Amino acid sequence: MKMVRDTTGRFAQRPHYEPSELDRECEQIVSNYLRRKHGHVVFPLDTDDLTALIEQESEDLDLYADLSDYGEGVEGVTIFAPGGKPSVKIARELSEATSQNRLRTSLSHEFGHVHFHSYLFDTSLRNMDLFANDQASRAGQELGREQVCKRDSMVNAAQSDWMEWQAGHVCGAMLMPVTVLKDFLQEEFSSQILSAGTSIDAKMRAEVINVVASYFLVSKEAATVRLLRLKFLPESSFTPSL
């Protein structure tokens, strides 16, 4: 990780992670937790374990929050607390839904903010130079403490929205760790996927996405983004419905 200029104006500097760095740290976090809790590493990651991971690093986790005041499509909010742990709110409808795919996506996304971004707000109050200007400084102390996360950007935000992009990548890295996913693809599809490249036809591509989504208990959208980012599926002649 290195610090770079924050072009959004929220901070003077912000962390830049290579995708491989996020993949490596997330897999280590999940694997270490599962070994401590269960004595072995097994996927799919249980929703209760994902919840426990957030609770370890947050002050409070509300799984039945009313987020309607934040606007349409908001499914998670992380509220940073300089000098303390952040609080996480998840939209009530996700916890009450029959399928837990969206809940798991939101939980892992918010974990990304909690684990990788909380320190920025502690640092900003100790060293106000982190903020780009006085206006950003006031925002960081007040409204800027809330990270509002919408459904449309949970797994595939624009890279210019760096906090959401990083949390979205963490979402895939937590639920579908790179080595676990690679081993799964090799076992299920042998060499058809990892070495086939652009020769994979639409039918095979759809099958891979469906199988990955079903096994790891994620949405097809999350599976698609993860497979594309890791280059386990070719981008050519492929238009994801995100």
PDB file of C-alpha atoms in Angstrom:
ATOM      1  CA  MET A   1       0.000   0.000   0.000  1.00  0.00           C
ATOM      2  CA  LYS A   2       1.146   3.540  -0.694  1.00  0.00           C
ATOM      3  CA  MET A   3      -0.375   6.936  -0.055  1.00  0.00           C
ATOM      4  CA  VAL A   4      -1.343   9.010  -3.073  1.00  0.00           C
ATOM      5  CA  ARG A   5      -3.131  12.312  -3.635  1.00  0.00           C
ATOM      6  CA  ASP A   6      -6.878  12.085  -3.125  1.00  0.00           C
ATOM      7  CA  THR A   7      -8.437  13.653  -6.207  1.00  0.00           C
ATOM      8  CA  THR A   8     -11.910  13.545  -4.628  1.00  0.00           C
ATOM      9  CA  GLY A   9     -10.900  16.289  -2.202  1.00  0.00           C
ATOM     10  CA  ARG A  10     -12.025  14.351   0.843  1.00  0.00           C
ATOM     11  CA  PHE A  11      -8.471  13.925   2.085  1.00  0.00           C
ATOM     12  CA  ALA A  12      -5.166  15.328   0.968  1.00  0.00           C
ATOM     13  CA  GLN A  13      -3.848  11.766   0.697  1.00  0.00           C
ATOM     14  CA  ARG A  14      -5.528   8.398   0.533  1.00  0.00           C
ATOM     15  CA  PRO A  15      -4.367   4.758   0.465  1.00  0.00           C
ATOM     16  CA  HIS A  16      -3.738   3.067  -2.869  1.00  0.00           C
ATOM     17  CA  TYR A  17      -3.882  -0.730  -2.778  1.00  0.00           C
ATOM     18  CA  GLU A  18      -2.970  -3.026  -5.603  1.00  0.00           C
ATOM     19  CA  PRO A  19      -5.781  -5.575  -6.088  1.00  0.00           C
ATOM     20  CA  SER A  20      -3.353  -8.357  -5.186  1.00  0.00           C
ATOM     21  CA  GLU A  21      -2.651  -6.648  -1.845  1.00  0.00           C
ATOM     22  CA  LEU A  22      -6.344  -6.574  -0.982  1.00  0.00           C
ATOM     23  CA  ASP A  23      -6.739 -10.190  -2.131  1.00  0.00           C
ATOM     24  CA  ARG A  24      -3.843 -11.342   0.016  1.00  0.00           C
ATOM     25  CA  GLU A  25      -4.859  -9.513   3.186  1.00  0.00           C
ATOM     26  CA  CYS A  26      -8.543 -10.460   2.926  1.00  0.00           C
ATOM     27  CA  GLU A  27      -7.759 -14.128   2.422  1.00  0.00           C
ATOM     28  CA  GLN A  28      -5.412 -14.051   5.399  1.00  0.00           C
ATOM     29  CA  ILE A  29      -8.054 -12.378   7.587  1.00  0.00           C
ATOM     30  CA  VAL A  30     -10.734 -14.906   6.690  1.00  0.00           C
ATOM     31  CA  SER A  31      -8.448 -17.950   6.878  1.00  0.00           C
ATOM     32  CA  ASN A  32      -7.006 -16.968  10.267  1.00  0.00           C
ATOM     33  CA  TYR A  33     -10.489 -16.374  11.663  1.00  0.00           C
ATOM     34  CA  LEU A  34     -11.860 -19.687  10.394  1.00  0.00           C
ATOM     35  CA  ARG A  35      -8.898 -21.627  11.798  1.00  0.00           C
ATOM     36  CA  ARG A  36      -9.330 -20.009  15.199  1.00  0.00           C
ATOM     37  CA  LYS A  37     -13.098 -20.472  15.240  1.00  0.00           C
ATOM     38  CA  HIS A  38     -13.559 -23.842  13.541  1.00  0.00           C
ATOM     39  CA  GLY A  39     -10.110 -25.374  13.296  1.00  0.00           C
ATOM     40  CA  HIS A  40     -10.175 -25.428   9.488  1.00  0.00           C
ATOM     41  CA  VAL A  41     -10.866 -23.244   6.460  1.00  0.00           C
ATOM     42  CA  VAL A  42     -14.017 -24.056   4.521  1.00  0.00           C
ATOM     43  CA  PHE A  43     -16.165 -22.144   2.046  1.00  0.00           C
ATOM     44  CA  PRO A  44     -18.671 -20.760   1.422  1.00  0.00           C
ATOM     45  CA  LEU A  45     -18.086 -18.348   4.273  1.00  0.00           C
ATOM     46  CA  ASP A  46     -20.954 -18.643   6.709  1.00  0.00           C
ATOM     47  CA  THR A  47     -23.023 -15.482   7.145  1.00  0.00           C
ATOM     48  CA  ASP A  48     -22.689 -15.711  10.934  1.00  0.00           C
ATOM     49  CA  ASP A  49     -18.905 -15.815  10.597  1.00  0.00           C
ATOM     50  CA  LEU A  50     -18.989 -12.798   8.312  1.00  0.00           C
ATOM     51  CA  THR A  51     -21.113 -10.969  10.865  1.00  0.00           C
ATOM     52  CA  ALA A  52     -18.683 -11.905  13.638  1.00  0.00           C
ATOM     53  CA  LEU A  53     -15.751 -10.542  11.636  1.00  0.00           C
ATOM     54  CA  ILE A  54     -17.439  -7.140  11.429  1.00  0.00           C
ATOM     55  CA  GLU A  55     -18.423  -7.194  15.096  1.00  0.00           C
ATOM     56  CA  GLN A  56     -14.786  -7.773  16.070  1.00  0.00           C
ATOM     57  CA  GLU A  57     -13.692  -4.531  14.419  1.00  0.00           C
ATOM     58  CA  SER A  58     -16.750  -2.305  14.898  1.00  0.00           C
ATOM     59  CA  GLU A  59     -18.449  -0.659  17.840  1.00  0.00           C
ATOM     60  CA  ASP A  60     -21.925  -1.657  16.728  1.00  0.00           C
ATOM     61  CA  LEU A  61     -23.580  -3.621  13.926  1.00  0.00           C
ATOM     62  CA  ASP A  62     -27.261  -2.984  13.217  1.00  0.00           C
ATOM     63  CA  LEU A  63     -28.652  -5.583  10.816  1.00  0.00           C
ATOM     64  CA  TYR A  64     -32.161  -4.115  10.836  1.00  0.00           C
ATOM     65  CA  ALA A  65     -31.545  -0.441  10.190  1.00  0.00           C
ATOM     66  CA  ASP A  66     -33.988   1.900   8.478  1.00  0.00           C
ATOM     67  CA  LEU A  67     -31.788   3.599   5.886  1.00  0.00           C
ATOM     68  CA  SER A  68     -34.587   5.303   3.958  1.00  0.00           C
ATOM     69  CA  ASP A  69     -33.413   8.743   5.088  1.00  0.00           C
ATOM     70  CA  TYR A  70     -30.215   8.218   3.095  1.00  0.00           C
ATOM     71  CA  GLY A  71     -32.111   7.912  -0.175  1.00  0.00           C
ATOM     72  CA  GLU A  72     -33.092   5.182  -2.586  1.00  0.00           C
ATOM     73  CA  GLY A  73     -30.888   2.132  -3.066  1.00  0.00           C
ATOM     74  CA  VAL A  74     -28.787   2.541   0.094  1.00  0.00           C
ATOM     75  CA  GLU A  75     -28.061  -0.869   1.605  1.00  0.00           C
ATOM     76  CA  GLY A  76     -25.235  -0.140   4.025  1.00  0.00           C
ATOM     77  CA  VAL A  77     -23.689   2.733   5.961  1.00  0.00           C
ATOM     78  CA  THR A  78     -20.440   2.870   7.912  1.00  0.00           C
ATOM     79  CA  ILE A  79     -20.173   5.685  10.448  1.00  0.00           C
ATOM     80  CA  PHE A  80     -16.570   6.376  11.404  1.00  0.00           C
ATOM     81  CA  ALA A  81     -15.748   7.423  14.959  1.00  0.00           C
ATOM     82  CA  PRO A  82     -12.351   9.118  15.322  1.00  0.00           C
ATOM     83  CA  GLY A  83     -10.699   7.692  18.416  1.00  0.00           C
ATOM     84  CA  GLY A  84     -13.040   4.706  18.447  1.00  0.00           C
ATOM     85  CA  LYS A  85     -14.446   1.907  16.356  1.00  0.00           C
ATOM     86  CA  PRO A  86     -16.937   2.629  13.541  1.00  0.00           C
ATOM     87  CA  SER A  87     -20.594   1.638  13.542  1.00  0.00           C
ATOM     88  CA  VAL A  88     -22.193  -0.296  10.699  1.00  0.00           C
ATOM     89  CA  LYS A  89     -25.818  -0.209   9.608  1.00  0.00           C
ATOM     90  CA  ILE A  90     -27.343  -2.705   7.160  1.00  0.00           C
ATOM     91  CA  ALA A  91     -30.749  -2.164   5.559  1.00  0.00           C
ATOM     92  CA  ARG A  92     -33.486  -4.142   7.294  1.00  0.00           C
ATOM     93  CA  GLU A  93     -34.843  -5.596   4.063  1.00  0.00           C
ATOM     94  CA  LEU A  94     -31.565  -7.429   3.390  1.00  0.00           C
ATOM     95  CA  SER A  95     -31.682  -9.273   6.717  1.00  0.00           C
ATOM     96  CA  GLU A  96     -35.343 -10.137   6.235  1.00  0.00           C
ATOM     97  CA  ALA A  97     -34.971 -11.358   2.643  1.00  0.00           C
ATOM     98  CA  THR A  98     -35.250 -15.066   1.830  1.00  0.00           C
ATOM     99  CA  SER A  99     -31.931 -15.031  -0.034  1.00  0.00           C
ATOM    100  CA  GLN A 100     -28.885 -13.835   1.897  1.00  0.00           C
ATOM    101  CA  ASN A 101     -26.774 -12.987  -1.151  1.00  0.00           C
ATOM    102  CA  ARG A 102     -27.314  -9.232  -0.947  1.00  0.00           C
ATOM    103  CA  LEU A 103     -26.875  -9.289   2.835  1.00  0.00           C
ATOM    104  CA  ARG A 104     -23.547 -11.072   2.467  1.00  0.00           C
ATOM    105  CA  THR A 105     -22.455  -8.616  -0.202  1.00  0.00           C
ATOM    106  CA  SER A 106     -23.295  -5.637   2.005  1.00  0.00           C
ATOM    107  CA  LEU A 107     -21.636  -7.144   5.079  1.00  0.00           C
ATOM    108  CA  SER A 108     -18.377  -7.879   3.281  1.00  0.00           C
ATOM    109  CA  HIS A 109     -18.458  -4.458   1.584  1.00  0.00           C
ATOM    110  CA  GLU A 110     -18.872  -2.644   4.909  1.00  0.00           C
ATOM    111  CA  PHE A 111     -16.104  -4.784   6.385  1.00  0.00           C
ATOM    112  CA  GLY A 112     -13.882  -3.283   3.712  1.00  0.00           C
ATOM    113  CA  HIS A 113     -14.603   0.208   5.033  1.00  0.00           C
ATOM    114  CA  VAL A 114     -14.217  -0.829   8.669  1.00  0.00           C
ATOM    115  CA  HIS A 115     -10.908  -2.631   8.222  1.00  0.00           C
ATOM    116  CA  PHE A 116      -9.193  -0.592   5.519  1.00  0.00           C
ATOM    117  CA  HIS A 117     -10.513   2.947   6.028  1.00  0.00           C
ATOM    118  CA  SER A 118     -11.180   3.567   9.734  1.00  0.00           C
ATOM    119  CA  TYR A 119      -7.621   4.665  10.480  1.00  0.00           C
ATOM    120  CA  LEU A 120      -7.951   7.567   8.041  1.00  0.00           C
ATOM    121  CA  PHE A 121     -10.404   9.305  10.340  1.00  0.00           C
ATOM    122  CA  ASP A 122      -8.223   8.867  13.423  1.00  0.00           C
ATOM    123  CA  THR A 123      -5.247  10.205  11.513  1.00  0.00           C
ATOM    124  CA  SER A 124      -7.209  13.133  10.131  1.00  0.00           C
ATOM    125  CA  LEU A 125      -8.002  14.476  13.584  1.00  0.00           C
ATOM    126  CA  ARG A 126      -4.437  14.028  14.813  1.00  0.00           C
ATOM    127  CA  ASN A 127      -3.015  15.633  11.690  1.00  0.00           C
ATOM    128  CA  MET A 128      -5.446  18.004  10.026  1.00  0.00           C
ATOM    129  CA  ASP A 129      -3.060  18.397   7.074  1.00  0.00           C
ATOM    130  CA  LEU A 130      -4.489  15.143   5.767  1.00  0.00           C
ATOM    131  CA  PHE A 131      -7.539  17.131   4.739  1.00  0.00           C
ATOM    132  CA  ALA A 132      -7.131  19.012   1.497  1.00  0.00           C
ATOM    133  CA  ASN A 133      -8.621  22.296   2.758  1.00  0.00           C
ATOM    134  CA  ASP A 134     -10.747  23.836   5.505  1.00  0.00           C
ATOM    135  CA  GLN A 135     -13.993  22.839   3.852  1.00  0.00           C
ATOM    136  CA  ALA A 136     -12.849  19.232   3.518  1.00  0.00           C
ATOM    137  CA  SER A 137     -11.655  19.358   7.110  1.00  0.00           C
ATOM    138  CA  ARG A 138     -15.101  20.306   8.360  1.00  0.00           C
ATOM    139  CA  ALA A 139     -16.660  17.635   6.153  1.00  0.00           C
ATOM    140  CA  GLY A 140     -14.295  15.023   7.530  1.00  0.00           C
ATOM    141  CA  GLN A 141     -15.257  15.901  11.093  1.00  0.00           C
ATOM    142  CA  GLU A 142     -18.987  16.037  10.413  1.00  0.00           C
ATOM    143  CA  LEU A 143     -20.781  14.628   7.356  1.00  0.00           C
ATOM    144  CA  GLY A 144     -17.628  12.988   6.013  1.00  0.00           C
ATOM    145  CA  ARG A 145     -17.702  10.445   8.818  1.00  0.00           C
ATOM    146  CA  GLU A 146     -20.507   8.562   7.093  1.00  0.00           C
ATOM    147  CA  GLN A 147     -19.808   6.300   4.120  1.00  0.00           C
ATOM    148  CA  VAL A 148     -23.113   5.668   2.378  1.00  0.00           C
ATOM    149  CA  CYS A 149     -23.123   2.584   0.156  1.00  0.00           C
ATOM    150  CA  LYS A 150     -25.670   2.001  -2.576  1.00  0.00           C
ATOM    151  CA  ARG A 151     -26.645  -1.271  -4.159  1.00  0.00           C
ATOM    152  CA  ASP A 152     -25.457  -0.223  -7.626  1.00  0.00           C
ATOM    153  CA  SER A 153     -21.860   0.327  -6.456  1.00  0.00           C
ATOM    154  CA  MET A 154     -21.479  -2.489  -3.930  1.00  0.00           C
ATOM    155  CA  VAL A 155     -19.314  -4.726  -6.122  1.00  0.00           C
ATOM    156  CA  ASN A 156     -18.329  -2.642  -9.138  1.00  0.00           C
ATOM    157  CA  ALA A 157     -17.896   1.049  -8.333  1.00  0.00           C
ATOM    158  CA  ALA A 158     -15.903   3.320 -10.607  1.00  0.00           C
ATOM    159  CA  GLN A 159     -12.213   3.439  -9.677  1.00  0.00           C
ATOM    160  CA  SER A 160     -12.508   7.213  -9.248  1.00  0.00           C
ATOM    161  CA  ASP A 161     -14.704   6.490  -6.218  1.00  0.00           C
ATOM    162  CA  TRP A 162     -11.766   4.865  -4.475  1.00  0.00           C
ATOM    163  CA  MET A 163     -13.392   4.056  -1.120  1.00  0.00           C
ATOM    164  CA  GLU A 164     -16.280   2.264  -2.789  1.00  0.00           C
ATOM    165  CA  TRP A 165     -14.024   0.543  -5.327  1.00  0.00           C
ATOM    166  CA  GLN A 166     -11.741  -0.784  -2.589  1.00  0.00           C
ATOM    167  CA  ALA A 167     -14.672  -1.957  -0.449  1.00  0.00           C
ATOM    168  CA  GLY A 168     -16.210  -3.597  -3.504  1.00  0.00           C
ATOM    169  CA  HIS A 169     -12.999  -5.472  -4.205  1.00  0.00           C
ATOM    170  CA  VAL A 170     -12.831  -6.529  -0.556  1.00  0.00           C
ATOM    171  CA  CYS A 171     -16.353  -7.904  -0.948  1.00  0.00           C
ATOM    172  CA  GLY A 172     -15.198 -10.346  -3.625  1.00  0.00           C
ATOM    173  CA  ALA A 173     -11.931 -11.105  -1.869  1.00  0.00           C
ATOM    174  CA  MET A 174     -13.697 -12.045   1.378  1.00  0.00           C
ATOM    175  CA  LEU A 175     -16.450 -14.172  -0.123  1.00  0.00           C
ATOM    176  CA  MET A 176     -14.397 -15.665  -2.987  1.00  0.00           C
ATOM    177  CA  PRO A 177     -10.701 -15.662  -1.964  1.00  0.00           C
ATOM    178  CA  VAL A 178      -8.410 -15.939  -4.950  1.00  0.00           C
ATOM    179  CA  THR A 179      -6.710 -19.247  -4.095  1.00  0.00           C
ATOM    180  CA  VAL A 180      -9.975 -20.856  -2.975  1.00  0.00           C
ATOM    181  CA  LEU A 181     -11.727 -19.711  -6.142  1.00  0.00           C
ATOM    182  CA  LYS A 182      -8.869 -20.865  -8.355  1.00  0.00           C
ATOM    183  CA  ASP A 183      -8.818 -24.316  -6.753  1.00  0.00           C
ATOM    184  CA  PHE A 184     -12.590 -24.550  -7.094  1.00  0.00           C
ATOM    185  CA  LEU A 185     -12.478 -23.695 -10.805  1.00  0.00           C
ATOM    186  CA  GLN A 186      -9.722 -26.217 -11.429  1.00  0.00           C
ATOM    187  CA  GLU A 187     -11.690 -28.926  -9.664  1.00  0.00           C
ATOM    188  CA  GLU A 188     -14.999 -28.121 -11.352  1.00  0.00           C
ATOM    189  CA  PHE A 189     -13.811 -27.284 -14.843  1.00  0.00           C
ATOM    190  CA  SER A 190     -10.285 -28.685 -15.025  1.00  0.00           C
ATOM    191  CA  SER A 191      -8.269 -26.746 -17.597  1.00  0.00           C
ATOM    192  CA  GLN A 192     -11.309 -25.457 -19.481  1.00  0.00           C
ATOM    193  CA  ILE A 193     -11.347 -22.147 -17.624  1.00  0.00           C
ATOM    194  CA  LEU A 194      -7.907 -21.134 -16.461  1.00  0.00           C
ATOM    195  CA  SER A 195      -6.210 -21.919 -19.755  1.00  0.00           C
ATOM    196  CA  ALA A 196      -9.004 -21.533 -22.290  1.00  0.00           C
ATOM    197  CA  GLY A 197      -8.932 -17.723 -22.460  1.00  0.00           C
ATOM    198  CA  THR A 198     -11.031 -16.195 -25.212  1.00  0.00           C
ATOM    199  CA  SER A 199     -12.044 -19.618 -26.521  1.00  0.00           C
ATOM    200  CA  ILE A 200     -14.691 -19.872 -23.791  1.00  0.00           C
ATOM    201  CA  ASP A 201     -18.087 -19.556 -25.428  1.00  0.00           C
ATOM    202  CA  ALA A 202     -21.149 -17.822 -24.003  1.00  0.00           C
ATOM    203  CA  LYS A 203     -22.678 -21.060 -22.736  1.00  0.00           C
ATOM    204  CA  MET A 204     -19.559 -22.034 -20.805  1.00  0.00           C
ATOM    205  CA  ARG A 205     -19.185 -18.519 -19.437  1.00  0.00           C
ATOM    206  CA  ALA A 206     -22.742 -18.546 -18.127  1.00  0.00           C
ATOM    207  CA  GLU A 207     -22.208 -21.974 -16.569  1.00  0.00           C
ATOM    208  CA  VAL A 208     -19.072 -20.829 -14.769  1.00  0.00           C
ATOM    209  CA  ILE A 209     -20.812 -17.756 -13.367  1.00  0.00           C
ATOM    210  CA  ASN A 210     -23.817 -19.776 -12.211  1.00  0.00           C
ATOM    211  CA  VAL A 211     -21.703 -22.462 -10.536  1.00  0.00           C
ATOM    212  CA  VAL A 212     -19.475 -19.932  -8.746  1.00  0.00           C
ATOM    213  CA  ALA A 213     -22.458 -17.879  -7.574  1.00  0.00           C
ATOM    214  CA  SER A 214     -24.245 -20.983  -6.307  1.00  0.00           C
ATOM    215  CA  TYR A 215     -21.244 -22.436  -4.473  1.00  0.00           C
ATOM    216  CA  PHE A 216     -20.013 -19.239  -2.803  1.00  0.00           C
ATOM    217  CA  LEU A 217     -23.554 -17.958  -2.086  1.00  0.00           C
ATOM    218  CA  VAL A 218     -23.121 -14.692  -3.951  1.00  0.00           C
ATOM    219  CA  SER A 219     -25.074 -12.953  -6.680  1.00  0.00           C
ATOM    220  CA  LYS A 220     -24.301 -13.578 -10.329  1.00  0.00           C
ATOM    221  CA  GLU A 221     -23.197  -9.953 -10.556  1.00  0.00           C
ATOM    222  CA  ALA A 222     -20.664 -10.400  -7.741  1.00  0.00           C
ATOM    223  CA  ALA A 223     -19.393 -13.653  -9.254  1.00  0.00           C
ATOM    224  CA  THR A 224     -19.033 -12.028 -12.673  1.00  0.00           C
ATOM    225  CA  VAL A 225     -17.057  -9.045 -11.380  1.00  0.00           C
ATOM    226  CA  ARG A 226     -14.756 -11.280  -9.344  1.00  0.00           C
ATOM    227  CA  LEU A 227     -14.062 -13.661 -12.219  1.00  0.00           C
ATOM    228  CA  LEU A 228     -13.341 -10.796 -14.589  1.00  0.00           C
ATOM    229  CA  ARG A 229     -11.049  -8.939 -12.196  1.00  0.00           C
ATOM    230  CA  LEU A 230      -9.004 -12.070 -11.556  1.00  0.00           C
ATOM    231  CA  LYS A 231      -8.969 -12.741 -15.305  1.00  0.00           C
ATOM    232  CA  PHE A 232     -10.518 -16.164 -14.789  1.00  0.00           C
ATOM    233  CA  LEU A 233     -12.977 -15.133 -17.495  1.00  0.00           C
ATOM    234  CA  PRO A 234     -12.059 -13.162 -20.625  1.00  0.00           C
ATOM    235  CA  GLU A 235     -13.469  -9.669 -21.009  1.00  0.00           C
ATOM    236  CA  SER A 236     -13.580  -9.842 -24.795  1.00  0.00           C
ATOM    237  CA  SER A 237     -17.024 -10.260 -26.338  1.00  0.00           C
ATOM    238  CA  PHE A 238     -18.561 -10.126 -22.848  1.00  0.00           C
ATOM    239  CA  THR A 239     -21.072  -7.561 -21.620  1.00  0.00           C
ATOM    240  CA  PRO A 240     -21.986  -8.038 -17.937  1.00  0.00           C
ATOM    241  CA  SER A 241     -25.463  -7.005 -16.804  1.00  0.00           C
ATOM    242  CA  LEU A 242     -24.553  -4.946 -13.785  1.00  0.00           C
TER     243      LEU A 242
END
